[in-house]
Structure formats: structure tokens, C-alpha cells
Amino acid sequence: MEMTETAERVTRALLVSVDTGEFDAESSLSELFELTQSAGAEAVASVSQKLSRLDPATCVGSGKLEEIKEYCEREEIDLIIFDLELSPVQIRNIESCTDVRVIDRTMLILDIFALRAKSREGKLQVELAQLKYMMPRLTGKGVELSRLGGGIGTRGPGETKLETDRRHIKRRMETLKAELKEVETRRRLHRERREKDGVITVAIVGYTNAGKSTLLNYLTDAGVLSQDKLFATLDPTSRALQLPCGVTVMLIDTVGLVRRLPHHLVEAFKSTLEEAVEADIILNVCDISNEESRLHLEVTEELLSSLGAEDKPIIPVLNKCDIADTLYFPVSNAVRISAKTGEGVEDLLKAIEENLPKKLMRVMLLLPFDKGNLLSLIRERGTLHKEDYTAEGIRAEATVDEILYHRLKEYLI
């Protein structure tokens, strides 16, 4: 395969998959191709091997390793990416044999997160996850691990270079944890303020590249980065959305998920994912043009369940119906939409309204002039759409909850 000439040489990567029967290796390898592209490298080819168990020294068999070495020499490969988590010994042995830099799936995902993180919190979370992952891999690597910098699998947030001094890394990790604790405290206070103000939150979650940011942009003109890349959005974005019934909700876009998401990242981004857990309604968005959409929905459901969100109203949102010929499987209470064209969005808004935490009603009122204080109550606890001062009294159109409805019942038109 000829490489396109660019101002800067693109990293040529060889992907290696080892199928031990623990997961769908073919689908995972397909995803690794996308991850590699998202990291800015060119996946030149892939090598697969079926094994009953991994070789503790080199992961793959000696014959396959020799084949990988010869291919790397012949095709000028810069980087070998394994579709599983390697031990420090395996990385060192494979690099010694092939004379090519080796990273694993977790390092690749961490690298993409480092590339995408824009907010201070995102950068702190990525750096902490990288250091936690690198820490046990310092043994025997010496000065080599000071190379956290610009290459794929070694990219960092640009604030601190990884150094070999374990004490330095431990101190840095403690500093990051303290800073993140402050950020999490602020996030919690914001959530508590929203709850006190009666703000209803709707979290958009789902597999990476399912169209979550596109949906947020369509509904709110948020201007969030929307690209056909894995993990295009890393930092959560919040925007207000007024529903047809008049109620305003807060939409929150969250980080995308992948299968076998490393626990380092789940832990690191727990505070971000808590935005979904604490939401009143969750939209589980998946790309139904993808043949693995059922698995994608399940991956999200499992993570939400592990975070304690299974009791929340979760609406499956089947996106990209404009390019999907057929639905591969039935999903109860699902809404089919196209975030790109707007098809089905009215049905989605209706589904959100039906799952609002309190039953809300739109009413027409005629209030006596001496009951003008009720307008303030409506503004505080509901939504006031119109108010007109007439000879008969104050005519108002509003959306209110059941409790307020009973208080206003005698003034209904």
C-alpha cells in the first residue's frame, strides 16, 4: 500500500489481534482500525492468530512474531498496535525482537483521549489515567518511558512530561487527584443548584461515533465538534432545550463509549459519567446503520447499570435511520431518528416529555388582579408562556406540574 505524501509523514501501523475466544476478535479488530485512524495513524494491515492462551513472554507464538518482524521490515512499519492489554515484559520482548515501537489497545485509547481533551478537567483526567497505566510499566524500561510526547501512544496533555522517577510520578498523581476533587466538588454543587432550581436534565449517552454531538447540535445549535471519528467529543457539554410542552430541560452530551473500555478510563472519567447517572432522563443513542448496534446498546446499558443508573428512564434512540436500510433487531420503547436530517426528532421530544419526572400540563388561566402573585409562582415552579392584562383579569398560558395545577384549578378557562 502506497502512503499518501503529506507535509509530515503519517505513522504506519500494523495491527495485531489474538483470538482466545474471550470476545469477538474480528469486530474488536475492526474497531481498532477506527481507533488507529482517530489517533492519526495509517493502519497498513492486520495480523491475526488464534491461541488457546496468550504467550506470557511475547503474547503471540514465536513463528507469528517472526512473521510480524519480517512484515515490519518489508513495509517500513513505525508502530505495532495489539488489540489487547500487554504486560511490560511482553512489550519489551516484542520491541526487542521487531525493533519497532509497540503499544496496546489501552495505550491507544488513552492517546486519543489526550488528543481530544480540551477542558482542564478532561486534561487532568487523561493525565491521571496515563500515569496510573504507566506506573507498573516503569520496571525495566528505564529512560525509555520519559518519551511521553508527540507520538501515537505517547501523547500527553502537554502540561507534564512523564519521568522515570517513581516518586515524582506518585507526587504528580496525588496533585492530580486533589485538583480533580476540587473540580468534582464544583460539578456536584452545580448539580445540586440545578436540582434546587428544579432544572430537569437529559443526558445523551451511547457508543462513540453514534451521533450524540450531531443530535445536540440539531436540537440546540450548540456548535459542538461533530466528526466521523471515535471520541470526537470528550468533554461534557450542556445546553438548554425547550420542549414543545413549554418545559425547558438541560441537555448534557457525554463522552462516547467503546467495548472493553479500560477500567482505567471508566475510573478516570467517573465524575464526567456521573452527569449521566444523575440525570432525570437518559437518551441511549446508537447508530443503527452499524450492524453491531445491538452490542453498542448493550455496552452502554451495562456501563449505566454498573454506575447505578438502571432505574432511570432510559430511552433507546436509534440514530442514522436515513442511511439504515433495515433495523437489525427489535428494541422496546425505542425512537428512530436522524440527527442529521431531523427525521423522527418530534417523536423523540414527545418521548422525553412522556418521561419527565413530574406530570406536566399546559393550561389557560384567568387570574383576578389580586392574585398576581400566582404569576411569580408559575415562573418559579413552571413555565409561563403568555400573559395579557384584560378588563376581566390576567389571562395566562402556562405549563405547570400536578401540585401547582390543583392550586390553580379554580382559575382555569
Coordinates of C-alpha atoms in Angstrom, one line a residue:
M1 CA 0.0 0.0 0.0
E2 CA 1.4 3.4 -1.0
M3 CA 1.3 6.1 1.6
T4 CA -0.1 9.5 0.6
E5 CA 2.6 12.2 0.5
T6 CA 1.9 14.8 3.2
A7 CA 3.9 17.6 4.8
E8 CA 4.5 15.3 7.7
R9 CA 5.0 11.5 7.4
V10 CA 2.0 9.6 8.7
T11 CA 2.7 6.9 11.2
R12 CA 2.4 3.5 9.6
A13 CA 0.9 0.9 12.0
L14 CA 0.5 -2.8 11.9
L15 CA -2.5 -4.1 14.0
V16 CA -2.2 -7.5 15.8
S17 CA -5.2 -9.4 17.0
V18 CA -5.0 -12.5 19.2
D19 CA -8.2 -14.6 19.4
T20 CA -8.5 -16.6 22.6
G21 CA -12.3 -16.9 22.3
E22 CA -12.9 -14.4 25.2
F23 CA -14.6 -11.8 22.9
D24 CA -15.5 -11.2 19.2
A25 CA -11.9 -10.7 17.9
E26 CA -13.0 -9.8 14.4
S27 CA -15.4 -7.0 15.5
S28 CA -12.8 -5.7 18.0
L29 CA -10.1 -5.6 15.3
S30 CA -12.5 -3.6 13.1
E31 CA -12.9 -1.1 15.9
L32 CA -9.1 -1.0 16.4
F33 CA -8.8 0.1 12.8
E34 CA -11.1 3.1 13.5
L35 CA -9.3 3.9 16.8
T36 CA -6.0 3.9 14.9
Q37 CA -7.4 6.3 12.3
S38 CA -8.8 8.5 15.1
A39 CA -5.3 8.7 16.6
G40 CA -4.0 10.0 13.3
A41 CA -2.1 6.9 12.1
E42 CA -2.5 4.7 9.0
A43 CA -3.4 1.1 9.7
V44 CA -1.4 -0.5 6.9
A45 CA -2.5 -4.1 7.6
S46 CA -3.5 -6.5 10.4
V47 CA -2.2 -9.9 11.6
S48 CA -4.4 -12.3 13.5
Q49 CA -3.6 -15.5 15.4
K50 CA -5.9 -18.0 17.3
L51 CA -4.5 -19.2 20.5
S52 CA -5.9 -21.2 23.5
R53 CA -3.9 -18.9 25.8
L54 CA -1.5 -15.9 25.4
D55 CA 2.2 -16.5 25.4
P56 CA 3.3 -14.8 28.7
A57 CA 6.6 -13.7 27.1
T58 CA 5.5 -12.4 23.7
C59 CA 1.7 -12.7 23.6
V60 CA 1.8 -14.4 20.1
G61 CA 3.7 -17.5 19.1
S62 CA 7.4 -17.4 18.1
G63 CA 6.5 -18.1 14.4
K64 CA 3.9 -15.4 14.3
L65 CA 6.3 -12.9 15.9
E66 CA 8.9 -13.7 13.3
E67 CA 6.3 -13.1 10.6
I68 CA 5.4 -9.7 12.2
K69 CA 9.1 -8.8 12.3
E70 CA 9.6 -9.6 8.6
Y71 CA 6.5 -7.7 7.6
C72 CA 7.6 -4.6 9.6
E73 CA 11.0 -4.6 7.9
R74 CA 9.5 -5.0 4.5
E75 CA 6.7 -2.4 4.8
E76 CA 8.6 0.1 6.9
I77 CA 6.2 -0.1 9.8
D78 CA 6.6 2.5 12.6
L79 CA 4.2 1.1 15.2
I80 CA 2.7 -2.2 16.2
I81 CA -0.7 -2.0 18.0
F82 CA -2.0 -5.0 19.8
D83 CA -5.8 -5.4 20.3
L84 CA -5.5 -6.3 24.0
E85 CA -3.6 -5.2 27.1
L86 CA 0.0 -6.2 27.1
S87 CA 2.3 -6.7 30.1
P88 CA 5.5 -4.7 30.5
V89 CA 7.5 -7.9 29.8
Q90 CA 5.6 -8.6 26.6
I91 CA 6.0 -5.0 25.3
R92 CA 9.8 -5.2 26.0
N93 CA 10.2 -8.6 24.3
I94 CA 8.2 -7.7 21.2
E95 CA 10.1 -4.4 20.8
S96 CA 13.4 -6.2 21.2
C97 CA 12.6 -8.8 18.5
T98 CA 11.0 -6.4 16.0
D99 CA 12.9 -3.2 16.7
V100 CA 9.5 -1.4 16.3
R101 CA 7.6 0.5 19.0
V102 CA 4.7 -1.4 20.5
I103 CA 1.6 -0.2 22.2
D104 CA -1.6 -1.9 23.2
R105 CA -5.3 -1.1 22.9
T106 CA -5.5 0.8 26.2
M107 CA -2.5 3.0 25.4
L108 CA -4.1 3.8 22.0
I109 CA -7.4 4.9 23.7
L110 CA -5.5 6.9 26.3
D111 CA -3.7 8.6 23.4
I112 CA -6.9 9.6 21.7
F113 CA -8.3 10.9 24.9
A114 CA -5.2 13.0 25.3
L115 CA -5.7 14.3 21.8
R116 CA -9.3 15.2 22.3
A117 CA -9.3 16.6 25.9
K118 CA -9.9 20.4 25.8
S119 CA -11.2 21.3 29.2
R120 CA -8.9 21.5 32.3
E121 CA -10.9 18.6 33.9
G122 CA -10.5 16.5 30.7
K123 CA -6.8 17.0 30.7
L124 CA -6.4 16.2 34.3
Q125 CA -8.4 13.0 34.0
V126 CA -6.4 11.9 30.9
E127 CA -3.0 12.6 32.6
L128 CA -4.0 10.7 35.7
A129 CA -5.2 7.7 33.7
Q130 CA -2.0 7.7 31.7
L131 CA 0.2 7.8 34.9
K132 CA -1.8 5.0 36.6
Y133 CA -1.4 2.9 33.5
M134 CA 2.3 3.7 33.0
M135 CA 3.3 3.3 36.7
P136 CA 3.6 -0.5 36.8
R137 CA 5.3 -0.4 33.3
L138 CA 8.3 1.6 34.6
T139 CA 10.1 -1.5 35.8
G140 CA 13.0 -2.3 33.5
K141 CA 12.1 0.4 30.9
G142 CA 14.5 2.9 32.3
V143 CA 14.8 6.2 30.4
E144 CA 12.5 4.9 27.5
L145 CA 9.4 5.9 29.4
S146 CA 10.4 9.5 29.5
R147 CA 9.2 9.7 25.9
L148 CA 5.6 10.8 26.6
G149 CA 5.3 13.4 23.9
G150 CA 4.1 13.7 20.4
G151 CA 4.0 10.1 19.1
I152 CA 0.9 7.9 18.9
G153 CA 0.5 6.1 22.2
T154 CA 2.9 8.5 23.9
R155 CA 0.9 11.7 23.6
G156 CA 0.2 13.6 26.7
P157 CA -1.8 16.7 27.7
G158 CA 1.2 18.9 27.3
E159 CA 1.5 20.0 30.9
T160 CA 3.9 17.5 32.4
K161 CA 6.3 15.0 30.8
L162 CA 6.3 11.5 32.2
E163 CA 9.6 11.0 34.0
T164 CA 11.2 7.8 35.3
D165 CA 11.3 8.9 38.9
R166 CA 8.6 6.9 40.6
R167 CA 8.4 9.3 43.5
H168 CA 7.9 12.2 41.1
I169 CA 5.0 10.3 39.4
K170 CA 3.4 9.5 42.7
R171 CA 3.5 13.1 43.8
R172 CA 2.1 14.2 40.4
M173 CA -0.7 11.6 40.8
E174 CA -1.6 13.0 44.2
T175 CA -1.7 16.5 42.9
L176 CA -3.9 15.5 40.0
K177 CA -6.3 13.7 42.4
A178 CA -6.5 16.8 44.6
E179 CA -7.2 19.0 41.7
L180 CA -9.8 16.6 40.3
K181 CA -11.5 16.5 43.7
E182 CA -12.0 20.3 43.5
V183 CA -13.4 20.0 40.0
E184 CA -15.8 17.2 41.1
T185 CA -16.9 19.3 44.1
R186 CA -17.8 22.2 41.8
R187 CA -19.6 19.8 39.4
R188 CA -21.6 18.4 42.4
L189 CA -22.5 21.9 43.6
H190 CA -23.7 22.8 40.1
R191 CA -25.9 19.6 40.0
E192 CA -27.3 20.5 43.5
R193 CA -28.1 24.0 42.2
R194 CA -29.9 22.6 39.2
E195 CA -31.9 20.3 41.4
K196 CA -32.8 23.2 43.8
D197 CA -33.8 25.3 40.8
G198 CA -36.0 22.5 39.5
V199 CA -33.9 22.1 36.3
I200 CA -34.7 18.8 34.5
T201 CA -31.6 17.2 33.0
V202 CA -31.4 14.9 30.0
A203 CA -28.1 13.1 29.4
I204 CA -27.1 11.9 25.9
V205 CA -25.0 8.7 26.2
G206 CA -24.0 6.0 23.9
Y207 CA -21.3 4.3 21.9
T208 CA -18.7 6.6 20.4
N209 CA -19.5 8.0 17.0
A210 CA -23.2 7.2 17.3
G211 CA -24.2 10.8 16.6
K212 CA -24.6 12.2 20.1
S213 CA -23.0 15.6 19.3
T214 CA -24.9 15.9 16.0
L215 CA -28.1 15.4 17.9
L216 CA -27.2 18.0 20.5
N217 CA -26.3 20.4 17.7
Y218 CA -29.6 19.8 15.8
L219 CA -31.7 20.4 18.9
T220 CA -29.8 23.3 20.4
D221 CA -27.4 24.8 17.8
A222 CA -24.7 24.0 20.3
G223 CA -21.8 24.1 17.8
V224 CA -20.2 21.1 19.4
L225 CA -17.4 19.4 17.3
S226 CA -19.2 16.7 15.3
Q227 CA -16.9 14.5 13.2
D228 CA -16.9 10.9 11.9
K229 CA -14.2 9.9 14.4
L230 CA -14.2 7.9 17.6
F231 CA -14.1 10.1 20.7
A232 CA -14.6 13.3 18.7
T233 CA -16.2 14.7 21.9
L234 CA -14.5 14.1 25.2
D235 CA -15.6 17.0 27.5
P236 CA -19.3 17.2 28.5
T237 CA -21.4 20.0 27.0
S238 CA -24.6 21.3 28.5
R239 CA -27.3 23.3 26.5
A240 CA -30.9 24.3 27.3
L241 CA -33.7 22.9 25.2
Q242 CA -37.3 24.0 25.3
L243 CA -39.7 21.1 24.7
P244 CA -43.0 21.6 22.7
C245 CA -44.9 21.5 26.0
G246 CA -43.0 24.6 27.1
V247 CA -40.8 22.9 29.7
T248 CA -37.1 23.7 29.4
V249 CA -34.6 20.9 30.1
M250 CA -30.8 20.8 30.2
L251 CA -29.3 18.5 27.6
I252 CA -25.9 17.1 28.5
D253 CA -23.6 15.5 25.9
T254 CA -21.2 12.9 27.4
V255 CA -18.0 11.0 26.4
G256 CA -18.6 8.1 24.0
L257 CA -18.0 4.5 25.0
V258 CA -16.3 1.6 23.3
R259 CA -16.4 -2.2 24.0
R260 CA -13.8 -3.3 26.5
L261 CA -13.4 0.2 27.7
P262 CA -10.3 0.0 30.0
H263 CA -11.2 0.3 33.7
H264 CA -8.5 3.0 34.0
L265 CA -10.7 5.2 31.8
V266 CA -14.0 4.3 33.5
E267 CA -12.4 5.3 36.8
A268 CA -10.8 8.4 35.4
F269 CA -14.0 9.7 33.8
K270 CA -16.3 8.6 36.6
S271 CA -17.1 12.3 37.5
T272 CA -18.0 13.0 33.9
L273 CA -20.1 9.9 33.6
E274 CA -21.9 10.8 36.8
E275 CA -23.5 13.6 34.7
A276 CA -25.5 10.8 33.1
V277 CA -26.2 8.9 36.3
E278 CA -27.6 12.0 38.0
A279 CA -29.7 13.0 35.0
D280 CA -33.5 12.7 35.2
I281 CA -33.8 11.1 31.7
I282 CA -31.1 9.2 29.7
L283 CA -31.0 9.0 25.9
N284 CA -29.1 5.9 24.8
V285 CA -28.1 6.9 21.3
C286 CA -26.8 4.2 18.9
D287 CA -26.0 4.1 15.2
I288 CA -28.5 1.6 13.6
S289 CA -26.7 1.7 10.3
N290 CA -23.9 -0.2 12.1
E291 CA -24.5 -4.0 12.1
E292 CA -23.3 -4.2 15.7
S293 CA -25.8 -1.6 17.0
R294 CA -27.4 -4.2 19.4
L295 CA -24.0 -4.7 21.0
H296 CA -23.4 -1.0 21.2
L297 CA -26.7 -0.5 23.0
E298 CA -25.8 -3.3 25.4
V299 CA -22.3 -1.9 26.1
T300 CA -23.9 1.4 27.2
E301 CA -26.7 -0.3 29.2
E302 CA -24.1 -2.4 31.1
L303 CA -22.0 0.7 32.0
L304 CA -25.0 2.6 33.1
S305 CA -26.1 -0.3 35.2
S306 CA -22.6 -0.6 36.8
L307 CA -22.8 3.1 37.7
G308 CA -26.3 2.7 39.3
A309 CA -28.4 4.3 36.6
E310 CA -30.6 1.3 35.7
D311 CA -33.7 2.8 37.5
K312 CA -33.6 6.0 35.5
P313 CA -35.9 6.4 32.4
I314 CA -33.7 5.3 29.5
I315 CA -34.9 6.0 26.0
P316 CA -33.1 4.0 23.2
V317 CA -32.5 6.4 20.4
L318 CA -31.9 4.6 17.1
N319 CA -29.9 7.2 15.1
K320 CA -29.0 7.4 11.4
C321 CA -32.3 5.9 10.2
D322 CA -31.8 8.0 7.0
I323 CA -29.0 5.6 5.9
A324 CA -30.1 2.4 7.6
D325 CA -32.0 0.1 5.3
T326 CA -33.4 -2.2 8.0
L327 CA -33.4 -2.5 11.7
Y328 CA -31.4 -5.5 12.7
F329 CA -33.3 -6.2 16.0
P330 CA -36.4 -5.1 17.9
V331 CA -36.0 -2.5 20.7
S332 CA -38.9 -1.8 23.1
N333 CA -39.8 1.9 23.6
A334 CA -37.2 3.0 21.0
V335 CA -37.3 6.1 18.9
R336 CA -35.9 6.1 15.3
I337 CA -34.4 9.4 14.3
S338 CA -31.8 11.0 12.0
A339 CA -29.9 13.7 13.9
K340 CA -28.6 14.8 10.5
T341 CA -31.9 15.4 8.8
G342 CA -34.2 15.9 11.8
E343 CA -36.4 12.9 10.9
G344 CA -38.1 11.5 14.0
V345 CA -36.9 14.3 16.3
E346 CA -40.6 15.3 17.0
D347 CA -41.2 11.7 18.3
L348 CA -38.0 11.9 20.4
L349 CA -39.2 15.2 22.0
K350 CA -42.6 13.6 22.7
A351 CA -40.8 10.6 24.3
I352 CA -38.8 13.0 26.5
E353 CA -42.0 14.8 27.6
E354 CA -43.7 11.5 28.5
N355 CA -40.7 10.6 30.7
L356 CA -40.5 13.9 32.5
P357 CA -40.1 13.4 36.3
K358 CA -43.4 15.1 37.1
K359 CA -46.7 15.1 35.1
L360 CA -46.9 18.5 33.5
M361 CA -49.9 20.1 32.0
R362 CA -50.4 23.1 29.7
V363 CA -53.3 25.3 31.0
M364 CA -55.2 28.6 30.1
L365 CA -55.9 30.7 33.2
L366 CA -57.9 33.9 34.1
L367 CA -56.4 35.2 37.3
P368 CA -58.0 38.0 39.4
F369 CA -55.8 41.1 39.6
D370 CA -55.3 40.5 43.3
K371 CA -53.9 37.0 42.6
G372 CA -51.0 38.4 40.5
N373 CA -48.6 36.7 43.0
L374 CA -49.6 33.4 41.3
L375 CA -47.7 34.5 38.2
S376 CA -44.5 34.6 40.2
L377 CA -45.2 31.1 41.5
I378 CA -45.8 29.9 37.9
R379 CA -42.5 31.4 36.8
E380 CA -40.7 29.8 39.7
R381 CA -42.2 26.3 39.5
G382 CA -43.5 26.1 35.9
T383 CA -43.3 27.8 32.6
L384 CA -45.2 31.0 31.8
H385 CA -45.8 31.2 28.0
K386 CA -48.1 34.3 27.8
E387 CA -49.7 36.9 30.0
D388 CA -52.3 39.5 29.0
Y389 CA -53.9 42.1 31.2
T390 CA -57.6 42.4 30.2
A391 CA -60.7 44.0 31.7
E392 CA -61.7 40.6 33.2
G393 CA -58.3 39.9 34.8
I394 CA -54.9 38.4 33.8
R395 CA -55.1 35.9 31.1
A396 CA -52.2 33.5 31.2
E397 CA -51.0 30.4 29.3
A398 CA -48.6 28.2 31.3
T399 CA -47.2 24.7 31.8
V400 CA -47.4 23.5 35.4
D401 CA -47.0 20.3 37.5
E402 CA -49.8 18.4 39.2
I403 CA -49.3 20.2 42.6
L404 CA -49.4 23.6 41.1
Y405 CA -52.3 22.6 38.8
H406 CA -54.5 21.8 41.8
R407 CA -53.7 25.2 43.3
L408 CA -54.7 27.0 40.1
K409 CA -57.7 24.8 39.2
E410 CA -60.4 27.3 40.1
Y411 CA -58.9 29.8 37.7
L412 CA -58.9 27.5 34.6
I413 CA -60.6 28.7 31.5

